[in-house]
Short mmCIF file of C-alpha atoms in Angstrom, two decimals:
data_model
loop_
_atom_site.label_atom_id
_atom_site.label_comp_id
_atom_site.label_asym_id
_atom_site.label_seq_id
_atom_site.Cartn_x
_atom_site.Cartn_y
_atom_site.Cartn_z
CA MET A 143 15.78 16.12 37.18
CA ILE A 144 14.43 12.77 35.94
CA LYS A 145 11.05 14.34 35.18
CA LYS A 146 12.74 16.98 33.01
CA ILE A 147 14.68 14.32 31.08
CA ILE A 148 11.54 12.23 30.53
CA THR A 149 9.61 15.32 29.43
CA ALA A 150 12.38 16.25 26.99
CA ILE A 151 12.44 12.72 25.53
CA ILE A 152 8.65 12.69 25.11
CA PHE A 153 8.80 16.10 23.43
CA ILE A 154 11.52 14.96 21.01
CA PHE A 155 9.68 11.78 20.01
CA SER A 156 6.30 13.49 19.69
CA THR A 157 7.66 15.99 17.13
CA LEU A 158 9.26 13.42 14.79
CA THR A 159 7.85 13.14 11.27
CA VAL A 160 5.69 10.13 10.58
CA TRP A 161 5.64 8.62 7.08
CA SER A 162 2.57 6.71 6.06
CA TYR A 163 3.34 4.94 2.82
CA GLN A 164 0.37 3.32 1.12
CA ASP A 165 0.46 -0.31 -0.07
CA CYS A 166 -1.35 -1.10 -3.33
CA ILE A 167 -2.75 -4.18 -5.03
CA VAL A 168 -2.50 -4.67 -8.81
CA ILE A 169 -4.97 -7.20 -10.25
CA ASN A 170 -5.34 -8.68 -13.72
CA SER A 171 -7.13 -11.66 -15.21
CA GLY A 172 -3.88 -13.12 -16.62
CA LYS A 173 -0.92 -14.75 -14.90
CA LEU A 174 1.79 -12.27 -13.78
CA THR A 175 5.33 -13.63 -13.42
CA ASP A 176 8.99 -12.52 -13.70
CA ILE A 177 8.75 -9.23 -11.80
CA ASN A 178 11.60 -6.75 -12.35
CA ILE A 179 11.92 -3.57 -10.25
CA GLU A 180 13.95 -0.59 -11.47
CA ASP A 181 14.87 0.68 -7.96
CA ASN A 182 14.64 -1.95 -5.22
CA THR A 183 15.27 0.62 -2.50
CA MET A 184 12.06 2.49 -3.35
CA ILE A 185 9.41 -0.26 -3.69
CA ASP A 186 9.00 -3.97 -3.19
CA VAL A 187 6.66 -5.93 -5.47
CA PHE A 188 5.62 -9.50 -4.77
CA PRO A 189 2.83 -11.81 -5.96
CA LEU A 190 -0.08 -12.69 -3.70
CA ILE A 191 -0.19 -16.45 -3.25
CA THR A 192 -3.75 -17.78 -3.40
CA VAL A 193 -5.22 -21.23 -2.81
CA MET A 194 -5.83 -21.71 -6.54
CA ASN A 195 -2.30 -20.41 -7.34
CA GLU A 196 -3.65 -18.03 -9.98
CA LYS A 197 -0.71 -15.57 -9.75
CA ASN A 198 -2.82 -12.68 -11.05
CA THR A 199 -2.38 -10.31 -8.09
CA LEU A 200 0.68 -8.24 -7.14
CA ILE A 201 1.26 -6.32 -3.92
CA VAL A 202 3.30 -3.12 -4.20
CA HIS A 203 4.93 -2.13 -0.90
CA PRO A 204 6.62 1.33 -0.90
CA LEU A 205 9.84 1.73 1.06
CA LYS A 206 10.63 5.42 0.48
CA SER A 207 9.42 8.44 -1.51
CA GLY A 208 10.28 8.89 -5.17
CA LYS A 209 9.48 7.71 -8.67
CA THR A 210 10.35 4.31 -10.13
CA ARG A 211 9.06 1.59 -12.46
CA PHE A 212 8.55 -2.15 -12.44
CA CYS A 213 7.57 -4.66 -15.09
CA ALA A 214 5.96 -8.09 -15.10
CA LEU A 215 5.46 -10.78 -17.70
CA LYS A 216 1.76 -11.31 -18.45
CA ASN A 217 0.70 -14.83 -19.49
CA ASN A 218 4.37 -15.65 -20.27
CA LYS A 219 4.05 -13.53 -23.45
CA ASN A 220 3.69 -9.76 -22.96
CA LEU A 221 5.94 -7.50 -20.92
CA VAL A 222 3.85 -4.95 -18.97
CA LEU A 223 5.40 -1.76 -17.54
CA PHE A 224 4.07 0.07 -14.46
CA GLU A 225 5.18 3.53 -13.31
CA VAL A 226 5.03 4.19 -9.57
CA GLN A 227 5.05 7.57 -7.81
CA VAL A 228 5.45 7.29 -4.03
CA SER A 229 4.83 10.36 -1.89
CA ASP A 230 4.66 10.66 1.87
CA TYR A 231 0.90 10.04 1.98
CA GLU A 232 -0.03 8.37 -1.31
CA THR A 233 1.16 5.80 -3.83
CA VAL A 234 0.09 6.27 -7.46
CA ILE A 235 0.54 3.45 -9.98
CA SER A 236 -0.09 4.06 -13.67
CA ALA A 237 -1.32 0.72 -14.95
CA PRO A 238 -2.00 -0.29 -18.55
CA ASP A 239 -5.49 -1.22 -19.78
CA GLY A 240 -6.91 -4.39 -18.27
CA PHE A 241 -5.29 -3.85 -14.86
CA GLU A 242 -6.98 -2.63 -11.70
CA VAL A 243 -5.09 -0.84 -8.91
CA PHE A 244 -6.46 -0.63 -5.36
CA SER A 245 -4.87 1.04 -2.37
CA MET A 246 -4.90 -1.10 0.76
CA ASP A 247 -4.52 1.58 3.43
CA THR A 248 -7.23 4.05 2.47
CA PRO A 249 -10.81 3.45 3.62
CA ASN A 250 -13.47 3.38 0.96
CA ASN A 251 -15.56 6.59 0.96
CA GLU A 252 -18.44 5.21 -1.11
CA PHE A 253 -20.45 3.96 1.84
CA GLU A 254 -21.51 5.61 5.05
CA PHE A 255 -22.20 3.44 8.03
CA VAL A 256 -24.51 4.28 10.90
CA LEU A 257 -23.69 2.55 14.14
CA ASP A 258 -26.44 1.14 16.33
CA GLU A 259 -27.25 2.84 19.58
CA PRO A 260 -25.65 1.20 22.63
CA PRO A 261 -27.96 -1.12 24.55
CA MET A 262 -29.95 0.41 27.39
CA VAL A 263 -30.74 -1.30 30.66
CA LYS A 264 -34.43 -1.09 31.51
CA ARG A 265 -35.25 -0.62 35.18
#
């Protein structure tokens, strides 16, 4: 009886849907402050604190699927608006000119690596 219950529990948990939201990094040469998020339940945006305290990097952490926007003040002068589309497997950020957006969770496909052969013992 216990084996049947354990098997049923394993079956239930193995068929649950897994969401893999993708964190992104937004980088600019200017200082980014005063972040405002349109829907706080969908994404979280926070600055990356560096040793030099440059405040030019933002981390966008998705919380659920959907479409939202956030804005930041660039160099204490210009308001910059970002549109974010979060799906189950990908996060897309439309950034204005001068900004770079990188996804943190996807491996880079530009390089192929060849692993060394395992060491052999000579006898």
